[in-house]
Amino acid sequence: MSVLVQPQPEVAAPNPLQDSLRFERRVPPCAIVIFGASGDLSKRKLLPALYRLFYERRIPPSFAIVGSSRTPMSDDQFRERMKESVAKFLEDAPFDEDVWTSFAQSLFYVPGDLNKPDSYDDIRNKLDELEKTHQTAGNVLFYLSTQPSYYAEAVLALGEHGLNRGNGWRRVIIEKPFGHDLTSARKLNEEIHKVFDESQVYRIDHYLGKETVQNILAFRFGNGIFEPLWNRRYIDHVQITAAESIGVEGRGGYYQEAGALRDMIQNHLSQVMATIAMEPPTVFDADNVRDERAKLLRAVRIMKPEDVPKYAVAGQYGPAKVGGQEMPGFREESSVDPNAQTDTYAAVTFFIDNWRWADVPFYIRTGKRMPKRVTDIAIQYQAPPLGLFMQETKGGLREVRPNLLVLRIQPEEGISLRFLSKSPGSGMRVRPVSMDFNYGSSFGERTPTAYETLLLDAMAGDPTLYTRQDMVDASWQIVQPILDVWAHTNFDFPNYPAGSWGPKQADEMLARQGHVWRIP
Amino acid sequence: MSSAVIFPAQPEQILKGLGKLWTSLGQEEKQQGKPTVLRACAMTLIIATDDPDGGFSASQTISELVHEHPSRGIVIAVSEQAEHGLEARVLAQCWKPFGKAQQICCEQIEITARPESWPNIGPTLIGIIAADLPVVFWCRHRAALSPLASRKQKAGLEAVMSLATKTIVDSKGEDAELRLDLLSTWRRFGRIVADLEWTRLTPWREPIANIFDNPARENPFSSFRRIEIAHGGDKPGAAALYAAGWLSAPYKAQVSFTAAGAQDSAIQRITLYSDSEQIDFNRQGECMILRSTNGRERKYTYKEGTVDALMTEELAILGPDPAFDAAFERAQELLNV
């Protein structure tokens, strides 16, 4: 594999006047080129995030955004379209007409086809022009928000047209999915490294940009009381749930090829698991944090093909009536093959073969058309060694349920700790109560969206929350055996009705370990 | 929603009042069958005031601040008009964040104290501050901060300060030398103090700092050995002294002050001199203009923060503030030269 090493930008000497307690983090001037600018991601996430950063003066005055896609449009038409999208998709914030007018002055459009060399020349000309008119200092951040099949082609073309170098730094953000399997991910890495050094590549996993996922690190390593209990001696098992109530919502064509395991577990949820289970970094910087995440992923036990049916469950939703409304099954969704073998639900038991986690099951499940949209991580502590108390339940008395720590990622971000408390009245009966921390009520300010955080990080050259080549490689390695077995399995789909918590085989998978899925 | 007057202002009575308040807010939840109210508290914010409005404006300020810094607010209005020595009232400040269905509520306690009872407020406060959370004290009681403060006022101030993690004052319009003396005494006793006159400097400091970020800059900050600060009023106010301290602390640059003719003591212009370059930061209305003798000119928006905005910034820093500490110490050195 050839790796291109490019000179790193000069590191600024400490400025004695800077005040990190009060000043916003400095982001250098730059231009952002978005390929696939007329697509859904740009409209729903990227432009609203950039507008919001501009609104909050988090991006420098010397910046420009160049959108590019096949749709022929003028700058003004692009601005008008993006204005509608930003006004519609801005999260938790009002739209300000005056701010938009000012923001739009830095918004440009270059129509082009990724297959045509002329398009790259047009982009280069525009960037040269903006370097002078908008003082972008030659710094360019490319954002590949295109069909994944174009990633390698686009990056190689950037190299051929000399767009990977210039007067300032050059970086590229690549959206998921990063490859379709282990082989294609490695091939894609190889192609990208022909043009960009690893330090210039920002593989985005928007889950890592979520405030509450970042808060896991603060919670674990900023508090002294939890880390000593964060191991196999005290933790019985971990459940990670990422449920969506919606179906494929017009993405049937894409989703049919991807499936839940690829779409969620290979990337987002394996990164969340790594964040939950990684060792403390020695220093909180990009390399150290990512080293620990990668190390953790490499410690995940790779399943043997014969173990896959025991530790992984695929599901697909069928039609059902939810809330009085008929919901179609996956196979009835538009652009979906009526015999599709796609997993719209996946549940996997992972084991991490290291000193801290040996034999502790990490159950990960994700699915579409589940009862509600929720993402959380539940750390189930072991029961006390001696059952002194009985717990009051509707069905009478039973043994106590152990402590549960829930880290809620969405929608109500926060942390809950379940513990037992004596029920009022005579007799020593206990019942579980919950101690809640709610992110929104303790930090009144609006939390930035994942894309705001990640875009700003990429502009500032901080890759801590981006996935590195070895992390991507490791996460593909842990799901590849499952994908291989599933590819040769003829599932009896659908196996769970829309609006339920998944197939019964997933319950059985946990029951074999003496566990049950919690209801989030 | 607020309670009736609680007298005497015993901690248990006040806490009971708060309990009743939350119970009544909870009734709504019961009726609707879903959580409608979230109780939020990340610190205790105490404001002592001698404003003639009986603490009304302080309460208003808390209602703004809790959006970003949910807190148990305690307003101590010291007034001759108070009927009893110390009496209290509890209320909730609620708001609904944009796009959310649930209200967030913070509790507030208003204590009215007769001047002679203020020094006795300590035992009440100890019982009602939110446990285990930082306590920030914003002293808006101007008389107690003055060199002519009475013994009782000083004792009242001390009663609150002794509980505070951080004490905030606003030296705008005050005699800077006397105010720095007072803050210096507090600092000697290990108190963390903040001055909103320093907070007002952030819109000056940030653009000045940022121009020296570029490592390739021809004249680095260390080459600027002379600093001139033009201020309003007859003599430099606290802001001008802090700015001088901040700019001259790293390399002990020489500082001079000039009166710019404006009425209030706010900074009008800051000029940095090196052997080969002069950089001028000039405030013109809501605009700050940077002009350098090397031909650069740039305009920044300059908006002096409202007191609410200044406090919001200040409440985000609960521990030591090294930049302020260094600027303060250097400002004192400059005063003693």
mmCIF file with all atom_site columns, N, CA and C in Angstrom, chain B residues 30 32 72 126 135 145 183 239 298:
data_model
loop_
_atom_site.group_PDB
_atom_site.id
_atom_site.type_symbol
_atom_site.label_atom_id
_atom_site.label_alt_id
_atom_site.label_comp_id
_atom_site.label_asym_id
_atom_site.label_entity_id
_atom_site.label_seq_id
_atom_site.pdbx_PDB_ins_code
_atom_site.Cartn_x
_atom_site.Cartn_y
_atom_site.Cartn_z
_atom_site.occupancy
_atom_site.B_iso_or_equiv
_atom_site.pdbx_formal_charge
_atom_site.auth_seq_id
_atom_site.auth_comp_id
_atom_site.auth_asym_id
_atom_site.auth_atom_id
_atom_site.pdbx_PDB_model_num
ATOM 1  N N  . LYS B 1 30  ? -49.462 15.366 36.739 1.00 0.00 ? 30  LYS B N  1
ATOM 2  C CA . LYS B 1 30  ? -50.393 14.288 37.080 1.00 0.00 ? 30  LYS B CA 1
ATOM 3  C C  . LYS B 1 30  ? -51.614 14.352 36.157 1.00 0.00 ? 30  LYS B C  1
ATOM 4  N N  . GLN B 1 32  ? -51.843 15.739 33.225 1.00 0.00 ? 32  GLN B N  1
ATOM 5  C CA . GLN B 1 32  ? -51.554 15.465 31.814 1.00 0.00 ? 32  GLN B CA 1
ATOM 6  C C  . GLN B 1 32  ? -51.009 14.058 31.593 1.00 0.00 ? 32  GLN B C  1
ATOM 7  N N  . ARG B 1 72  ? -30.355 27.616 41.419 1.00 0.00 ? 72  ARG B N  1
ATOM 8  C CA . ARG B 1 72  ? -31.246 28.059 42.485 1.00 0.00 ? 72  ARG B CA 1
ATOM 9  C C  . ARG B 1 72  ? -30.863 29.513 42.737 1.00 0.00 ? 72  ARG B C  1
ATOM 10 N N  . ILE B 1 126 ? -26.922 29.198 54.610 1.00 0.00 ? 126 ILE B N  1
ATOM 11 C CA . ILE B 1 126 ? -26.284 27.873 54.696 1.00 0.00 ? 126 ILE B CA 1
ATOM 12 C C  . ILE B 1 126 ? -27.322 26.771 54.501 1.00 0.00 ? 126 ILE B C  1
ATOM 13 N N  . VAL B 1 135 ? -21.436 27.821 44.411 1.00 0.00 ? 135 VAL B N  1
ATOM 14 C CA . VAL B 1 135 ? -22.229 28.980 44.841 1.00 0.00 ? 135 VAL B CA 1
ATOM 15 C C  . VAL B 1 135 ? -21.563 30.230 44.266 1.00 0.00 ? 135 VAL B C  1
ATOM 16 N N  . LEU B 1 145 ? -19.779 47.814 48.846 1.00 0.00 ? 145 LEU B N  1
ATOM 17 C CA . LEU B 1 145 ? -18.485 47.714 48.168 1.00 0.00 ? 145 LEU B CA 1
ATOM 18 C C  . LEU B 1 145 ? -17.691 49.015 48.274 1.00 0.00 ? 145 LEU B C  1
ATOM 19 N N  . LEU B 1 183 ? -10.601 44.373 45.728 1.00 0.00 ? 183 LEU B N  1
ATOM 20 C CA . LEU B 1 183 ? -10.526 43.038 45.132 1.00 0.00 ? 183 LEU B CA 1
ATOM 21 C C  . LEU B 1 183 ? -9.216  42.353 45.501 1.00 0.00 ? 183 LEU B C  1
ATOM 22 N N  . ALA B 1 239 ? -11.551 48.837 33.465 1.00 0.00 ? 239 ALA B N  1
ATOM 23 C CA . ALA B 1 239 ? -11.379 48.139 32.178 1.00 0.00 ? 239 ALA B CA 1
ATOM 24 C C  . ALA B 1 239 ? -10.052 48.522 31.542 1.00 0.00 ? 239 ALA B C  1
ATOM 25 N N  . ARG B 1 298 ? -9.143  46.295 8.988  1.00 0.00 ? 298 ARG B N  1
ATOM 26 C CA . ARG B 1 298 ? -10.226 45.317 9.117  1.00 0.00 ? 298 ARG B CA 1
ATOM 27 C C  . ARG B 1 298 ? -11.281 45.855 10.069 1.00 0.00 ? 298 ARG B C  1
#
